PDB file of C-alpha atoms in Angstrom:
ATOM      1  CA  UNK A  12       5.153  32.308 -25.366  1.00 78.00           C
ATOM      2  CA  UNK A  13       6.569  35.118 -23.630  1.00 80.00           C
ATOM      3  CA  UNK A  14       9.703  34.874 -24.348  1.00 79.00           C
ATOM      4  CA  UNK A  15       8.345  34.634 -28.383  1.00 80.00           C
ATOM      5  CA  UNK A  16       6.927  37.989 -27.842  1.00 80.00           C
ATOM      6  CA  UNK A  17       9.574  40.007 -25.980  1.00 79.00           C
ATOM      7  CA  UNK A  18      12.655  38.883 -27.836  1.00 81.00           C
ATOM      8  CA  UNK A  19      11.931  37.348 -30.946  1.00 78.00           C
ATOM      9  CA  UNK A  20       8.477  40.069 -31.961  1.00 83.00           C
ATOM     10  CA  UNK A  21       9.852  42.791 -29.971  1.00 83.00           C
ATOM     11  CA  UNK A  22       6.254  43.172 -28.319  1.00 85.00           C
ATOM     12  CA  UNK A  23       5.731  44.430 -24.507  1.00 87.00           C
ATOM     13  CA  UNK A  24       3.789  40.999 -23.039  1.00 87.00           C
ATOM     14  CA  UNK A  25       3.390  40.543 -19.289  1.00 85.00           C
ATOM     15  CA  UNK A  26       2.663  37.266 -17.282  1.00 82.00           C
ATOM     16  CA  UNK A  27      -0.574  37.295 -15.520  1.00 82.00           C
ATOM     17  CA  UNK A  28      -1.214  35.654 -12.340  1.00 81.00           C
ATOM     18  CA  UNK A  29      -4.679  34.272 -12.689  1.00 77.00           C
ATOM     19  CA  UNK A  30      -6.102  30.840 -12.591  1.00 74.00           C
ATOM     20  CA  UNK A  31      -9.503  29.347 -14.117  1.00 73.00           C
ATOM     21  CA  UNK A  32     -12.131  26.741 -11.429  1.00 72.00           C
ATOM     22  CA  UNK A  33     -12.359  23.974 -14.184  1.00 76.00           C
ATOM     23  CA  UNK A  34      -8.347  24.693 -15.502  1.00 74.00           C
ATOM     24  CA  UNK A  35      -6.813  24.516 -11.938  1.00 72.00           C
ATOM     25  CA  UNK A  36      -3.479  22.947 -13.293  1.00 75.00           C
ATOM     26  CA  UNK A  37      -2.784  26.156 -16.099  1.00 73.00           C
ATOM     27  CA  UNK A  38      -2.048  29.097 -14.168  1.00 72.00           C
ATOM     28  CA  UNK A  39      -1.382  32.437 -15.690  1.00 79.00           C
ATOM     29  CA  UNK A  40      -1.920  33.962 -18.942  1.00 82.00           C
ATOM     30  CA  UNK A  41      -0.482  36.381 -21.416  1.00 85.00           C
ATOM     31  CA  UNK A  42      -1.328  40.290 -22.195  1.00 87.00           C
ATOM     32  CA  UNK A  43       0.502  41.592 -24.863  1.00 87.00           C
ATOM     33  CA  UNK A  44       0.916  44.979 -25.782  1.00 86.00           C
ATOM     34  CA  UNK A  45      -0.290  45.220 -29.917  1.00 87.00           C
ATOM     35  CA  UNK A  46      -1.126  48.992 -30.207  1.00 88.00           C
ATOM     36  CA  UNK A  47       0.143  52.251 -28.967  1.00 88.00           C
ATOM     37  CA  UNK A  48      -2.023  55.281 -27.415  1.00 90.00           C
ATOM     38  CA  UNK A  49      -3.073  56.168 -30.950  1.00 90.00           C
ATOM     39  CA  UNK A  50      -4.244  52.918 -31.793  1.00 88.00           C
ATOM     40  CA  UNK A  51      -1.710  52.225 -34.534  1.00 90.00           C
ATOM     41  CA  UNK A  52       0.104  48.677 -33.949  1.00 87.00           C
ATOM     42  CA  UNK A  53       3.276  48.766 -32.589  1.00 88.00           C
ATOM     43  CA  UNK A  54       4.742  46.290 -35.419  1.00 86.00           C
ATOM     44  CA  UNK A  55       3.122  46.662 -38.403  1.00 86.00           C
ATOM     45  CA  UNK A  56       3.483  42.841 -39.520  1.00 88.00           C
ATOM     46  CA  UNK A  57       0.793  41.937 -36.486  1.00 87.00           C
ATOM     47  CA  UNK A  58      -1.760  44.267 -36.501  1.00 89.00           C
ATOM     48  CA  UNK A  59      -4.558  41.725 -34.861  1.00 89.00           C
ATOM     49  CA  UNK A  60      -4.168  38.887 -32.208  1.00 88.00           C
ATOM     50  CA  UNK A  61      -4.935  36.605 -34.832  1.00 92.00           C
ATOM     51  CA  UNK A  62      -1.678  37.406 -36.561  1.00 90.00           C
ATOM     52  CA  UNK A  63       0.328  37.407 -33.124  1.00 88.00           C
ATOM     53  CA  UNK A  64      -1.255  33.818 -32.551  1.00 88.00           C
ATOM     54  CA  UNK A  65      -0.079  32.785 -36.042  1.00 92.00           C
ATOM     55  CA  UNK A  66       3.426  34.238 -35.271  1.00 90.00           C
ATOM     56  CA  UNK A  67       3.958  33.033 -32.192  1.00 86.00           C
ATOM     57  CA  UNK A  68       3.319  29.303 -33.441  1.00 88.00           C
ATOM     58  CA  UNK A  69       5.939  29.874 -36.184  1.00 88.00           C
ATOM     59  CA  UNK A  70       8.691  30.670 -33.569  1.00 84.00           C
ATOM     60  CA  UNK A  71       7.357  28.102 -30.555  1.00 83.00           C
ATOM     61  CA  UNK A  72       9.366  25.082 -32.380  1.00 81.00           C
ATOM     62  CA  UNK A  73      12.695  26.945 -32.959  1.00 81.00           C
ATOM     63  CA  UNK A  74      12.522  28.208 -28.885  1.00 78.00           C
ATOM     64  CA  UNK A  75      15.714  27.089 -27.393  1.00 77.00           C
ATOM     65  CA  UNK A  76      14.044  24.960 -24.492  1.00 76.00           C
ATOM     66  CA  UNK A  77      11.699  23.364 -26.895  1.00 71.00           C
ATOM     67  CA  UNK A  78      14.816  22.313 -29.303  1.00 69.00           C
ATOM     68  CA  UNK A  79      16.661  20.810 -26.464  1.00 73.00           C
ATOM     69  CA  UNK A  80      13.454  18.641 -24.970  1.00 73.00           C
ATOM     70  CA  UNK A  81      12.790  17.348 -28.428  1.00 71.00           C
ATOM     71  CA  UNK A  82      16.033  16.028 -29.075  1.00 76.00           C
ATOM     72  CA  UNK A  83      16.253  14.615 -25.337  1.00 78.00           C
ATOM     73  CA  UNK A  84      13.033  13.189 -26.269  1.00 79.00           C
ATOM     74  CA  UNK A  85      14.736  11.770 -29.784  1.00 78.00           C
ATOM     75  CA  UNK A  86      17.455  10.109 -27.587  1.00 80.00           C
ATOM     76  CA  UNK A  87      15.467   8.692 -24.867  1.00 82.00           C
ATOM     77  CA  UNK A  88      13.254   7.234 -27.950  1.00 82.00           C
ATOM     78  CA  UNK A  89      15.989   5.246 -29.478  1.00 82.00           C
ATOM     79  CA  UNK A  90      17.692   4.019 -26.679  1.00 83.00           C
ATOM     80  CA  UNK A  91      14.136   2.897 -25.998  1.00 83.00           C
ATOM     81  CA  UNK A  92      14.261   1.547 -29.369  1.00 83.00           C
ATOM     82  CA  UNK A  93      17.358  -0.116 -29.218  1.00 82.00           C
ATOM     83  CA  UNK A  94      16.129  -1.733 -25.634  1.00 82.00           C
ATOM     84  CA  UNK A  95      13.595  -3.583 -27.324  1.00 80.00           C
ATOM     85  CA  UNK A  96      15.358  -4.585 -29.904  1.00 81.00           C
ATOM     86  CA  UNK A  97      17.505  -6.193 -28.098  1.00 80.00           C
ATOM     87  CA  UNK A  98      14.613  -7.874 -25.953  1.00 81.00           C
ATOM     88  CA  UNK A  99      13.280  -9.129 -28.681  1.00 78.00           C
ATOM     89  CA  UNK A 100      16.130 -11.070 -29.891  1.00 76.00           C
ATOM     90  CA  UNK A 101      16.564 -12.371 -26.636  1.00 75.00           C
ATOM     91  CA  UNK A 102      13.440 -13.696 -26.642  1.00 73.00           C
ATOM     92  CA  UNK A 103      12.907 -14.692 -30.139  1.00 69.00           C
ATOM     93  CA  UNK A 104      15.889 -17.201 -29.177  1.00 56.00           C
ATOM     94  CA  UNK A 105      14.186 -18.767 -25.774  1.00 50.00           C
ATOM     95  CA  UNK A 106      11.226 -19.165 -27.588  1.00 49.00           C
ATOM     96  CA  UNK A 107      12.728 -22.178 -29.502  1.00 50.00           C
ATOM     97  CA  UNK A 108      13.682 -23.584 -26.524  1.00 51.00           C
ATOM     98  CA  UNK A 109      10.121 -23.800 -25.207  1.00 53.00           C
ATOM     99  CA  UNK A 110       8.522 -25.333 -27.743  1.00 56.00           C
ATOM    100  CA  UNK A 111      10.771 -28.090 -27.589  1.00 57.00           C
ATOM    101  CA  UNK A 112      10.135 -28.749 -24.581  1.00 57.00           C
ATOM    102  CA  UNK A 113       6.400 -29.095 -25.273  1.00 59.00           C
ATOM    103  CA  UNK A 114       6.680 -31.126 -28.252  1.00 58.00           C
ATOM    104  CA  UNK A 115       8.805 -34.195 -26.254  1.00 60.00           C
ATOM    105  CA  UNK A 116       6.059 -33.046 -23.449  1.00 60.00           C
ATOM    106  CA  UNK A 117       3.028 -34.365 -26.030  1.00 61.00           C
ATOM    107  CA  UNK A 118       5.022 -37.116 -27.065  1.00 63.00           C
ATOM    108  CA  UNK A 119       5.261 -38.654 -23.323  1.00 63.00           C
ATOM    109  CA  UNK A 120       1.247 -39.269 -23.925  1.00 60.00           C
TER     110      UNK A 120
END
């Protein structure tokens, strides 16, 4: 999210060392710079945090990092895919084998 504001908005944003009792595992948070001295914003397309918040979720998904996860994530998911596929012909042929063996087992009786 930082890295949203300071090179893609072009917005001073620090990262705050500060943790929450019932949050332990989150640590930090954000404080970004939207107005000047004066008061007027400093970009004139996000005047509130509201906007910055909607901003900042349009360029999360085209972040570098997050594009490379995603399609390691895509890979790893059909190799996965592929896996069981596999498994499940495997099986799908063993399980004719079983049930002939249970068939001659009720004809014995």
């Amino acid at each position: 999210m930082v890295d949203c504001c300071t090179k893609g908005l072009k917005l001073p944003a620090q990262i705050e060392d500060k943790s929450y009792s019932r949050d332990w595992l989150i640590r930090g948070r954000i404080r970004v710079q939207l107005k000047d001295d004066g008061g007027k914003a400093l970009v004139a397309d996000i005047p509130s945090r509201t906007a910055l918040m909607l901003r900042i979720a349009e360029l999360v998904p085209k972040h570098p990092m997050r594009s490379k996860r995603a399609q390691a994530q895509q890979q790893q998911q059909e190799k996965e895919a592929a896996q069981a596929a596999a498994t499940a012909a495997a099986s799908t042929g063993s399980a004719g084998g079983k049930s002939k063996g249970k068939d001659k087992k009720k004809n014995r009786r």
